[in-house]
XYZ file of N, CA and C in Angstrom:
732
model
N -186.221 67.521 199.087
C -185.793 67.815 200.452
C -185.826 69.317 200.731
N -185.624 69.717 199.666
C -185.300 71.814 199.918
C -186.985 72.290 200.119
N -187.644 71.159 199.444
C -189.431 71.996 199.826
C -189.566 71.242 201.465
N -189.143 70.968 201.460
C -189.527 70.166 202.928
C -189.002 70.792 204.429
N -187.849 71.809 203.771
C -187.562 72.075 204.946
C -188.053 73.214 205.672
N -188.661 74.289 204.561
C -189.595 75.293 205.136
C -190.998 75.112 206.214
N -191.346 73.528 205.672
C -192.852 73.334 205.983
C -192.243 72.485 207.838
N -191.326 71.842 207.975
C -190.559 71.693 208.740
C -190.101 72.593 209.871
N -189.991 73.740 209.326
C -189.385 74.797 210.438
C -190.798 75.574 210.376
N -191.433 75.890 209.717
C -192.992 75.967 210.425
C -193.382 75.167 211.426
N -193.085 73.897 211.068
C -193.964 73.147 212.376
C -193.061 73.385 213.794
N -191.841 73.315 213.296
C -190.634 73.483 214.646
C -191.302 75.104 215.323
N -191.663 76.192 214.664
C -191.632 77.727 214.850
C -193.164 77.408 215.897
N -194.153 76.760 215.423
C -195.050 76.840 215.721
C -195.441 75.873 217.153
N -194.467 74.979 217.114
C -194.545 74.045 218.409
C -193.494 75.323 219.023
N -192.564 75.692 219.186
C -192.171 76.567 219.695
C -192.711 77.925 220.565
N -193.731 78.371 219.792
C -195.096 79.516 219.894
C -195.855 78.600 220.955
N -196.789 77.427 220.788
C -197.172 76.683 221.375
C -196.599 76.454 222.761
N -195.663 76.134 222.855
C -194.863 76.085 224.299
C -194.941 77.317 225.305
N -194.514 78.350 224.367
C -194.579 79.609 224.980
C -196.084 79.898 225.767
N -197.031 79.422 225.165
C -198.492 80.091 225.347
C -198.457 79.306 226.870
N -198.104 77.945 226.754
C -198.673 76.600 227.566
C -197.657 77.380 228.763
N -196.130 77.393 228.848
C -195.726 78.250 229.812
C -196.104 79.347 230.272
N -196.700 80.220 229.795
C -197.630 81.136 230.191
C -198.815 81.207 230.959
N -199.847 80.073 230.110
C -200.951 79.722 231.017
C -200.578 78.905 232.388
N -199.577 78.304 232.348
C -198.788 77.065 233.642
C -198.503 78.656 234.903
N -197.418 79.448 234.256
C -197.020 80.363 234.757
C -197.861 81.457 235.535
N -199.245 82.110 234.699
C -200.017 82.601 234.977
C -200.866 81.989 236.628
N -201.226 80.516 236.025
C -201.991 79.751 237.191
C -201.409 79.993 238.734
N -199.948 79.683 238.290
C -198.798 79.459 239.630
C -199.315 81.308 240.278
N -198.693 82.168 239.320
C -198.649 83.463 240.187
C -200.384 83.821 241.062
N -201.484 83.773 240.368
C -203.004 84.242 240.509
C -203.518 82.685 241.854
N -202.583 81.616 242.026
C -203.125 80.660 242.956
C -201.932 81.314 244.299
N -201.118 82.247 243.858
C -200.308 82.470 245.095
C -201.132 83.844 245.996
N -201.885 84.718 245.159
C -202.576 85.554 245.045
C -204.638 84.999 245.289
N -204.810 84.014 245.277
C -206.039 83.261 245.382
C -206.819 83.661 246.636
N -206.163 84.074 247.649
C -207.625 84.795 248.444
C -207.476 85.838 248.475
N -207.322 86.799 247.939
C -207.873 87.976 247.534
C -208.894 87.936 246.199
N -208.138 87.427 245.409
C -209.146 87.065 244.362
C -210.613 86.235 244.868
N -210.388 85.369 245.646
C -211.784 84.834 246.226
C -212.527 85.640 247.266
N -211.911 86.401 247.991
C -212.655 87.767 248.424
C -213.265 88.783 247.660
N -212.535 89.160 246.580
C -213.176 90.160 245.751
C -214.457 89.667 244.354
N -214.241 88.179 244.140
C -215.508 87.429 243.506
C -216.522 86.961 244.240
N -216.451 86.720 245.629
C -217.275 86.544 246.572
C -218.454 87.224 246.922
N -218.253 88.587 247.108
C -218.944 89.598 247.207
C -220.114 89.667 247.218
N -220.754 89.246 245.953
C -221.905 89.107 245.430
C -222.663 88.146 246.467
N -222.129 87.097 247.089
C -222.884 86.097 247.753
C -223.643 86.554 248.992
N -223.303 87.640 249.619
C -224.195 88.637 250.863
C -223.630 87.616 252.088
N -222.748 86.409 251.899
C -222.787 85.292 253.244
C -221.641 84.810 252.878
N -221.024 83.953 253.869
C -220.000 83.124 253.879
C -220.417 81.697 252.849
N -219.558 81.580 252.296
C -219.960 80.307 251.193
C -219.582 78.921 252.378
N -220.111 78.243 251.547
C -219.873 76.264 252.388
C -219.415 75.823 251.217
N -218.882 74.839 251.987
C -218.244 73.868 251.021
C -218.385 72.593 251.673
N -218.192 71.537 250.939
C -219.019 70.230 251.615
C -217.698 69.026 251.289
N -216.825 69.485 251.433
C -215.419 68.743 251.675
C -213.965 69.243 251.293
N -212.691 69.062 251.651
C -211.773 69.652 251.306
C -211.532 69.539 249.808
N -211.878 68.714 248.842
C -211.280 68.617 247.316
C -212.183 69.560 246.962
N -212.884 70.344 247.550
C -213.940 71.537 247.206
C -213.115 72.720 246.898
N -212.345 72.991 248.495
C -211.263 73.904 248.109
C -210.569 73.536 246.957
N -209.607 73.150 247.010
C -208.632 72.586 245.638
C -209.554 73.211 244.187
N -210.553 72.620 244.100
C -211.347 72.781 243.219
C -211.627 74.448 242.767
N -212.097 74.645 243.993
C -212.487 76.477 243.524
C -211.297 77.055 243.035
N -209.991 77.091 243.664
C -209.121 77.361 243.607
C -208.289 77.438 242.794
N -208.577 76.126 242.009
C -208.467 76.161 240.312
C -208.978 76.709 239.686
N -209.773 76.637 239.799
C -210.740 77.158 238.573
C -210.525 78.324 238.688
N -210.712 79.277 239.786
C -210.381 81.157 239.653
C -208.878 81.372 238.892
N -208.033 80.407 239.441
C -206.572 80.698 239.134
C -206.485 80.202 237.860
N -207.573 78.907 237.217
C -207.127 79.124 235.405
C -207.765 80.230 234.925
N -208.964 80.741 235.386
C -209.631 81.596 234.380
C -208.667 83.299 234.594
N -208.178 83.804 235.888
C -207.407 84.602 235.911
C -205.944 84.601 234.852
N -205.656 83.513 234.977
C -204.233 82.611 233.904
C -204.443 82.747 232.179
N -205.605 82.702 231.982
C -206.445 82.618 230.987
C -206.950 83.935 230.551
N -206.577 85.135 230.850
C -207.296 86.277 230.901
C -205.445 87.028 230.651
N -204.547 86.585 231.444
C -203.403 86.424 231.305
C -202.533 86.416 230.020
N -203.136 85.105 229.603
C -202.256 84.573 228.289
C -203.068 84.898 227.312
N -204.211 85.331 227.226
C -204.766 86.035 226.103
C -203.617 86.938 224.918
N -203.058 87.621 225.471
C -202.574 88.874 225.118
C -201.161 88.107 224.316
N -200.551 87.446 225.420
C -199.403 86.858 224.641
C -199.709 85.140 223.631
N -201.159 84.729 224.209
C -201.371 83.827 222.642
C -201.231 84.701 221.468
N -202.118 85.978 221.249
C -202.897 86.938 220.399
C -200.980 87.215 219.399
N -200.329 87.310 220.732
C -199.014 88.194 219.946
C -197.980 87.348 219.544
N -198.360 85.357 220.098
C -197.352 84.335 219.461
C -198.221 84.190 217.924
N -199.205 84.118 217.591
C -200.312 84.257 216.680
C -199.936 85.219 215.969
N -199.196 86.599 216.260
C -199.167 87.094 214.978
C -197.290 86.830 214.620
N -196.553 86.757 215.374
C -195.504 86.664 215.046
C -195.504 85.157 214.002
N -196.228 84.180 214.311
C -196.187 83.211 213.683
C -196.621 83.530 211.975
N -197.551 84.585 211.997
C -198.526 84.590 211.089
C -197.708 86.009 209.802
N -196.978 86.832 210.708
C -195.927 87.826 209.985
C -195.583 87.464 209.352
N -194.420 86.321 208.395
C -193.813 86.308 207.595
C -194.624 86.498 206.455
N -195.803 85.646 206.559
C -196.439 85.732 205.354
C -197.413 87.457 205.378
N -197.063 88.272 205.840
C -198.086 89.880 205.986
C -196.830 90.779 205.211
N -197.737 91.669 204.670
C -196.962 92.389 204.399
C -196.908 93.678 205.549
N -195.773 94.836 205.269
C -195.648 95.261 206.648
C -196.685 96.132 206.634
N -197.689 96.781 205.979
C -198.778 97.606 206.582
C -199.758 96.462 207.333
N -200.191 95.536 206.884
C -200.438 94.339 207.442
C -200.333 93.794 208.488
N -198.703 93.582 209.045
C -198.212 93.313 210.292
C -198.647 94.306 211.399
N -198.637 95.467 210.689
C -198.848 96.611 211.917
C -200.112 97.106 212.025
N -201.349 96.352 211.615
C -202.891 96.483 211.323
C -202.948 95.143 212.800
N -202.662 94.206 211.988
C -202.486 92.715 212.638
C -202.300 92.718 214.349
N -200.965 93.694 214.320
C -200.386 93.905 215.660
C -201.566 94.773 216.202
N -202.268 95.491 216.454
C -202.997 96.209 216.642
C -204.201 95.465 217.580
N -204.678 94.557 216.810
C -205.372 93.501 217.637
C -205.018 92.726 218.848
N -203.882 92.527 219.406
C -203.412 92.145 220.628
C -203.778 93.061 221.600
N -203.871 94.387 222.146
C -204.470 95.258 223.125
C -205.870 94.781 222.806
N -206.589 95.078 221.431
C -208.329 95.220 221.411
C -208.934 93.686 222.014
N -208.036 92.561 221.460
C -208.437 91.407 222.327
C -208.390 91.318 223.587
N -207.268 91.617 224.321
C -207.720 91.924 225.771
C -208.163 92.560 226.184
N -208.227 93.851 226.291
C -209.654 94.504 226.796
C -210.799 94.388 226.392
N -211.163 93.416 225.117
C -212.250 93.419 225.182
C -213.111 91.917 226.033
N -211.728 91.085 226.102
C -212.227 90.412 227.048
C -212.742 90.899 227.925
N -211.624 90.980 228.844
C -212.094 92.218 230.405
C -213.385 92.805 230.722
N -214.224 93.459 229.549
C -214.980 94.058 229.136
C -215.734 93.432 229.322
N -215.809 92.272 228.306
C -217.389 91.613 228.183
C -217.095 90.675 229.446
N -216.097 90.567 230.426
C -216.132 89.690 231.496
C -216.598 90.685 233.121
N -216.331 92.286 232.555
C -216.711 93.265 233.797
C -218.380 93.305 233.456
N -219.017 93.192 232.257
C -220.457 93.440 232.036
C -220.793 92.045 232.496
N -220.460 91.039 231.945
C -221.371 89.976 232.833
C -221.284 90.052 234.249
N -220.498 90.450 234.808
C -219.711 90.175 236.152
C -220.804 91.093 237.370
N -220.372 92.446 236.762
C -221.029 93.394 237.546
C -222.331 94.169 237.249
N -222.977 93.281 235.948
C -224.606 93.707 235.411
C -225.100 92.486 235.510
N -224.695 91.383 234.802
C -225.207 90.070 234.150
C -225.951 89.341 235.429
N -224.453 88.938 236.068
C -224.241 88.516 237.894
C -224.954 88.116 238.042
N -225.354 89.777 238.985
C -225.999 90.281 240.391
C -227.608 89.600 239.946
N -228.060 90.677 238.597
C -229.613 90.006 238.331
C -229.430 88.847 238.334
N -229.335 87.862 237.615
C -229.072 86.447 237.695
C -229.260 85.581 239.130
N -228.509 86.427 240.041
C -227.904 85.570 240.966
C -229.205 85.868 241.763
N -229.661 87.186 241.933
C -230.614 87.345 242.787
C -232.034 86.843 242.467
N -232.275 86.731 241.253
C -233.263 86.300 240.229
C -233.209 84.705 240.969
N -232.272 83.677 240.927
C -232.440 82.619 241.472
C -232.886 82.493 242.555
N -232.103 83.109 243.407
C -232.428 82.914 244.991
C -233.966 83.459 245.514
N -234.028 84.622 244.604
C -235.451 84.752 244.695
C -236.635 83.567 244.991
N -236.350 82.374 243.444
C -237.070 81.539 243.402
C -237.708 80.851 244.437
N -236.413 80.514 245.125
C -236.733 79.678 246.634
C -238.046 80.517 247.336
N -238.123 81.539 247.236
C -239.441 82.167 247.916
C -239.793 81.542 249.167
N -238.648 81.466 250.054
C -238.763 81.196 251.694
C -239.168 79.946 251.580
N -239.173 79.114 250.553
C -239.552 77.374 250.509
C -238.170 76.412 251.183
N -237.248 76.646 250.917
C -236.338 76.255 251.109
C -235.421 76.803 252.183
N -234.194 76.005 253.138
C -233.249 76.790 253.838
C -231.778 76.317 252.700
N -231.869 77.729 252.503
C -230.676 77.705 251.256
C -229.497 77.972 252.226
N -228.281 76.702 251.274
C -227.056 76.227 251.968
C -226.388 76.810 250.664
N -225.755 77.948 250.342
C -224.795 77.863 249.041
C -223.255 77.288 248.909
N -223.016 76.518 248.281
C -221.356 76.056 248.362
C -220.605 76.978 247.300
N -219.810 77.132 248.128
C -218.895 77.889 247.232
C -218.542 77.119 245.495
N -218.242 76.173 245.752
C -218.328 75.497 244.360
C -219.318 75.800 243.156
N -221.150 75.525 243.792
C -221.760 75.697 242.852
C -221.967 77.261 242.593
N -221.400 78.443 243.459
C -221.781 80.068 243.768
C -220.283 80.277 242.201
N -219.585 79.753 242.350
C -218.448 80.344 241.225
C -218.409 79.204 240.259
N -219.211 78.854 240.044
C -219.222 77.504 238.506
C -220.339 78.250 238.049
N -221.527 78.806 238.697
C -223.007 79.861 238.012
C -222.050 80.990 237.557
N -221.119 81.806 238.284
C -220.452 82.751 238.212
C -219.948 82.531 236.618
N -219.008 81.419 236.452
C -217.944 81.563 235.373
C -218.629 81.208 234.188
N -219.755 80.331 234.271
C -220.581 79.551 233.219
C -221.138 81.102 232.512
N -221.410 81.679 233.475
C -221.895 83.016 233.158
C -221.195 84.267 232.463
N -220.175 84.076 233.246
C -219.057 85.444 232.562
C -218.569 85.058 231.290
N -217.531 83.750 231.639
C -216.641 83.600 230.471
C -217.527 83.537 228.909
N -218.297 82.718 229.003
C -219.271 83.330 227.504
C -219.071 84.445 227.267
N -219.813 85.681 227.915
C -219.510 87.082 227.431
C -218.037 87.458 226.971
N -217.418 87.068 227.620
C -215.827 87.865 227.517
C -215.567 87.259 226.190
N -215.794 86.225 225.765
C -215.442 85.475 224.250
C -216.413 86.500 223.650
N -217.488 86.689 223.784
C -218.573 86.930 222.852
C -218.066 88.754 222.192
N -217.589 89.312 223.721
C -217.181 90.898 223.181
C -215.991 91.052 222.374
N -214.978 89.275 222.212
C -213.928 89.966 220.882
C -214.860 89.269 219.721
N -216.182 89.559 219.324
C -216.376 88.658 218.166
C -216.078 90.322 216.817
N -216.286 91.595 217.645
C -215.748 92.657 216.392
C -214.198 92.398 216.135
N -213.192 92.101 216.836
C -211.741 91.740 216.600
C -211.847 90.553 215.708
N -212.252 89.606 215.925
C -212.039 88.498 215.138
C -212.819 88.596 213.843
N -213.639 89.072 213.446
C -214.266 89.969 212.368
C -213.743 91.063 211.862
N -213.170 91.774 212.361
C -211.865 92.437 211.245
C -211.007 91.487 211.201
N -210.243 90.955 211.873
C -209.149 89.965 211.332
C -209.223 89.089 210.380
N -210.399 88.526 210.289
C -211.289 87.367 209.038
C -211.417 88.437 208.183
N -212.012 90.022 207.803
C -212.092 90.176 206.623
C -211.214 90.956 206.178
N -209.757 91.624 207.086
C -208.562 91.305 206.068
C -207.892 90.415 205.685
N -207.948 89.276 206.316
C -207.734 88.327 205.234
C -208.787 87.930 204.084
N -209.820 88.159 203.918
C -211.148 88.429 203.004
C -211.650 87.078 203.199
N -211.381 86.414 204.458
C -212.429 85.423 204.235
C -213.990 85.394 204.968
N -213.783 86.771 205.456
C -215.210 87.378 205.811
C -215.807 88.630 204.858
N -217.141 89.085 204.714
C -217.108 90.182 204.161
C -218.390 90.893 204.874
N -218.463 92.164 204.512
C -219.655 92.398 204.929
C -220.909 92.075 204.490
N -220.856 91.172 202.808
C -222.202 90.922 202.398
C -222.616 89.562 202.850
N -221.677 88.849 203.100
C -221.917 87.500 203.791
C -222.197 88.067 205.497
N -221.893 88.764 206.134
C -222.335 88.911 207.510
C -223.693 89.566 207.263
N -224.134 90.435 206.357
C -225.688 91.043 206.438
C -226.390 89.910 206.145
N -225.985 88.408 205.235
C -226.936 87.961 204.601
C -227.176 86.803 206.007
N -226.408 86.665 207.137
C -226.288 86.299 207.943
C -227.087 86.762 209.382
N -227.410 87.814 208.882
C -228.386 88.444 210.036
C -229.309 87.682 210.737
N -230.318 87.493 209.614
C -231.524 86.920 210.256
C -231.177 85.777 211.673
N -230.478 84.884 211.132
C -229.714 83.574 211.970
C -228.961 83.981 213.024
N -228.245 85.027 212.799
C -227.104 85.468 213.252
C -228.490 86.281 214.635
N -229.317 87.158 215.003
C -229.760 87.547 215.513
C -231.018 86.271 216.142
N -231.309 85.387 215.711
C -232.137 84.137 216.305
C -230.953 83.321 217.059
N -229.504 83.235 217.028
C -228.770 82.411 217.500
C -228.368 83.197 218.719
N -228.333 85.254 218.771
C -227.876 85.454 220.167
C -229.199 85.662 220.730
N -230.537 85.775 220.877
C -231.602 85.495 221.211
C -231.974 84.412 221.857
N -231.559 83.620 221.522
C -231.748 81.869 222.189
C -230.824 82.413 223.232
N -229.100 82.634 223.013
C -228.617 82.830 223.819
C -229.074 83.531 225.370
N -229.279 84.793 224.979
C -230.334 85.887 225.563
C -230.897 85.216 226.940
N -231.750 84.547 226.145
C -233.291 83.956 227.072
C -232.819 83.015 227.452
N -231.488 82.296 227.263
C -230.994 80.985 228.422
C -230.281 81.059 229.426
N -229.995 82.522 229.272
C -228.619 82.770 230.109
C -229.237 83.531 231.143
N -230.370 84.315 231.143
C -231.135 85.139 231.842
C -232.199 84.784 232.311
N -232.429 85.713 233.508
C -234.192 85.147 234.006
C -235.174 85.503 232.941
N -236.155 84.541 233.018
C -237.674 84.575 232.470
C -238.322 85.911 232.347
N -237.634 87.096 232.001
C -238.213 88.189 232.062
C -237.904 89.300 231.095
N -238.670 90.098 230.558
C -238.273 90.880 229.281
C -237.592 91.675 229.527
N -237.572 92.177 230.581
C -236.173 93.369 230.805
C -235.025 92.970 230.748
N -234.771 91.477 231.588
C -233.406 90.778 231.271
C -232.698 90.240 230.175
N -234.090 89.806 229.231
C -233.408 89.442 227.756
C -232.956 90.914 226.976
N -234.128 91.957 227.089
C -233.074 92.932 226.549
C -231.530 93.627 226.850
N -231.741 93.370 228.169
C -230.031 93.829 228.937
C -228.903 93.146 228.305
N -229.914 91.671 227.825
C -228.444 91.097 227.284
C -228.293 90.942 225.738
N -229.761 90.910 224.948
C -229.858 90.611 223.104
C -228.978 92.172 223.050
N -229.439 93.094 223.792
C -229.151 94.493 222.896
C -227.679 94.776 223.056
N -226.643 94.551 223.772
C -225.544 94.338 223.542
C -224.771 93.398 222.457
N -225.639 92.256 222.302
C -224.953 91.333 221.497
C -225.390 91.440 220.334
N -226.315 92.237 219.577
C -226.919 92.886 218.704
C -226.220 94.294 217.944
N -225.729 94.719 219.158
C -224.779 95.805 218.702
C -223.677 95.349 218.128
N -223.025 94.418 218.951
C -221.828 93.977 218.828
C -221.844 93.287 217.557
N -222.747 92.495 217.130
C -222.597 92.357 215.589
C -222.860 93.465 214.725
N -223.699 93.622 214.801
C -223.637 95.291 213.594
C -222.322 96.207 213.650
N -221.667 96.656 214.979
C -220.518 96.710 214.736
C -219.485 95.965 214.523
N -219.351 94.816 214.186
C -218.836 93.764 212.966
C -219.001 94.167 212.138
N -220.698 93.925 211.429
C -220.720 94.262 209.882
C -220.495 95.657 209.659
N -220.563 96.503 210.076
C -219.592 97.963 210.043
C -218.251 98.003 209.954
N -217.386 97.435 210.590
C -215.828 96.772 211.068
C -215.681 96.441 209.240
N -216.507 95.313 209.327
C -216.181 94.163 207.699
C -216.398 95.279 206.346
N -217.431 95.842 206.816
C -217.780 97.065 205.083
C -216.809 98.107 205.076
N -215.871 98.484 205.955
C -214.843 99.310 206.051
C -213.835 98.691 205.405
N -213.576 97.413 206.255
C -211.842 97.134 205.676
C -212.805 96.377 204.354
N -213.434 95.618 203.791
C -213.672 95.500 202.355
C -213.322 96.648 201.620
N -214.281 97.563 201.851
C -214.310 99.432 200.800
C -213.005 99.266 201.060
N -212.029 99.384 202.091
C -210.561 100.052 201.944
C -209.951 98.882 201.209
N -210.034 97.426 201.103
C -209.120 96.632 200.270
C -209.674 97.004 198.863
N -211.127 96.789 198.696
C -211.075 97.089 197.410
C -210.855 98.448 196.416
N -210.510 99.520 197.667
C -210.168 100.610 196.560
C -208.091 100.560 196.608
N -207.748 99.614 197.561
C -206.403 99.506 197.605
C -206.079 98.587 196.211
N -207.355 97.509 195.771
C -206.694 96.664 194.539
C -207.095 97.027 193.602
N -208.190 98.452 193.366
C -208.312 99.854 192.569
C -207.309 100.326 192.094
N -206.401 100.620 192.802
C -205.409 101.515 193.051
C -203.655 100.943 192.595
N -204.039 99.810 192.805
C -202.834 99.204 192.946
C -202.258 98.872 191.248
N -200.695 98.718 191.010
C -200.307 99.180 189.697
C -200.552 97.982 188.749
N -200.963 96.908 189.097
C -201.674 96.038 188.105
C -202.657 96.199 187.831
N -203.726 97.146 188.316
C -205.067 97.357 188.072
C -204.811 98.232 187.139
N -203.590 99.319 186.832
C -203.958 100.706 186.314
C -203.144 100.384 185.071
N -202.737 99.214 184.850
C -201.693 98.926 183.683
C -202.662 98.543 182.275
């Protein structure tokens, strides 16, 4: 019964954490849907016209969706920081305060990779389509399908710019390293390539606008990973069971 009760108040600590996040994202939605046309004025922009919509559950619809992904951009910061409080007991304290560190770099780097799709990715994209029509068509845009291209579009990136955070975090705990991410390259650079060329128009300037960011962004990973490796392994160098 005495081993049982630790693994017990983990699960209690952690449904606890859990709640918190879910009130947050609930909470978040409520404030950013009270706030919802401004936010749909300032994502709009891009469209050069008044959007349509082709029935009222249209509204409802858009309306959600801006107000989870705003909600969601929200609770980032305080998942990131129920995540480490959960994860503290077992850190030691240089650890905890390495650990803690990552709650700011995850949200802005969302933000980040959600302002580069937003205000680079977009615009080409968006205009790149409409192009297509080449006066064949009388284009009707609904607001629905103008911010579902929008988010399909952004939110990828914004995940994709914490992949250096979550790559230091994996290799202090060492279950990443830097020789497993180099030996990973080849794949690792054919998998954001596909990406690249699906997400973008048919054109070589656009796949580079987008491989060469996500190209960086891993190499600064495996830079990130060969740092904190070199620093753990000259810390278990160093450390007084090694020198005994």
């Amino acid at each position: 019964m005495n081993q049982e009760m630790p693994v017990l108040e983990h699960l209690s600590d952690l449904r606890r954490r859990l709640l918190i996040v879910a009130a947050t994202l609930v909470i978040g939605m409520i404030i950013c849907f009270l706030f919802i046309d401004h936010i749909y004025l300032a994502l709009s922009n891009h469209s050069g016209e008044k959007l349509a919509i082709l029935g009222p559950g249209d509204i409802l619809s858009i309306y959600v969706k801006l107000s989870a992904v705003g909600a969601v951009a929200v609770t980032i910061p305080v998942a990131a920081y129920q995540t480490w409080r959960f994860v503290v007991p077992a850190l030691e304290e240089r650890e905890r305060k390495v650990a803690l560190m990552y709650i700011p770099a995850l949200f802005l780097l969302f933000l980040f990779g959600l302002s580069f799709a937003y205000f680079v990715l977009f615009p080409m994209m968006y205009q790149f389509v409409l192009g297509l029509s080449n006066g064949n068509f009388e284009l009707v845009i609904t607001a629905n399908d103008y911010f579902s291209f929008m988010l399909n579009l952004c939110l990828p990136f914004g995940l994709l710019f914490e992949l250096p955070v979550v790559v230091l975090f994996l290799s202090h705990l060492g279950i990443l390293n830097p020789h497993r991410l180099a030996k990973m390259r080849k794949p690792a650079y054919l998998v954001l390539a596909i990406i690249s060329i699906t997400i973008t128009p048919p054109d070589f300037l656009s796949d580079i606008m987008v491989i060469v960011p996500l190209i960086v962004l891993y190499e600064i990973s495996i830079t990130i990973s060969r740092f904190v490796h070199g620093k753990r392994a000259s810390e278990s160098a160093l450390s007084p069971e090694n020198m005994v």
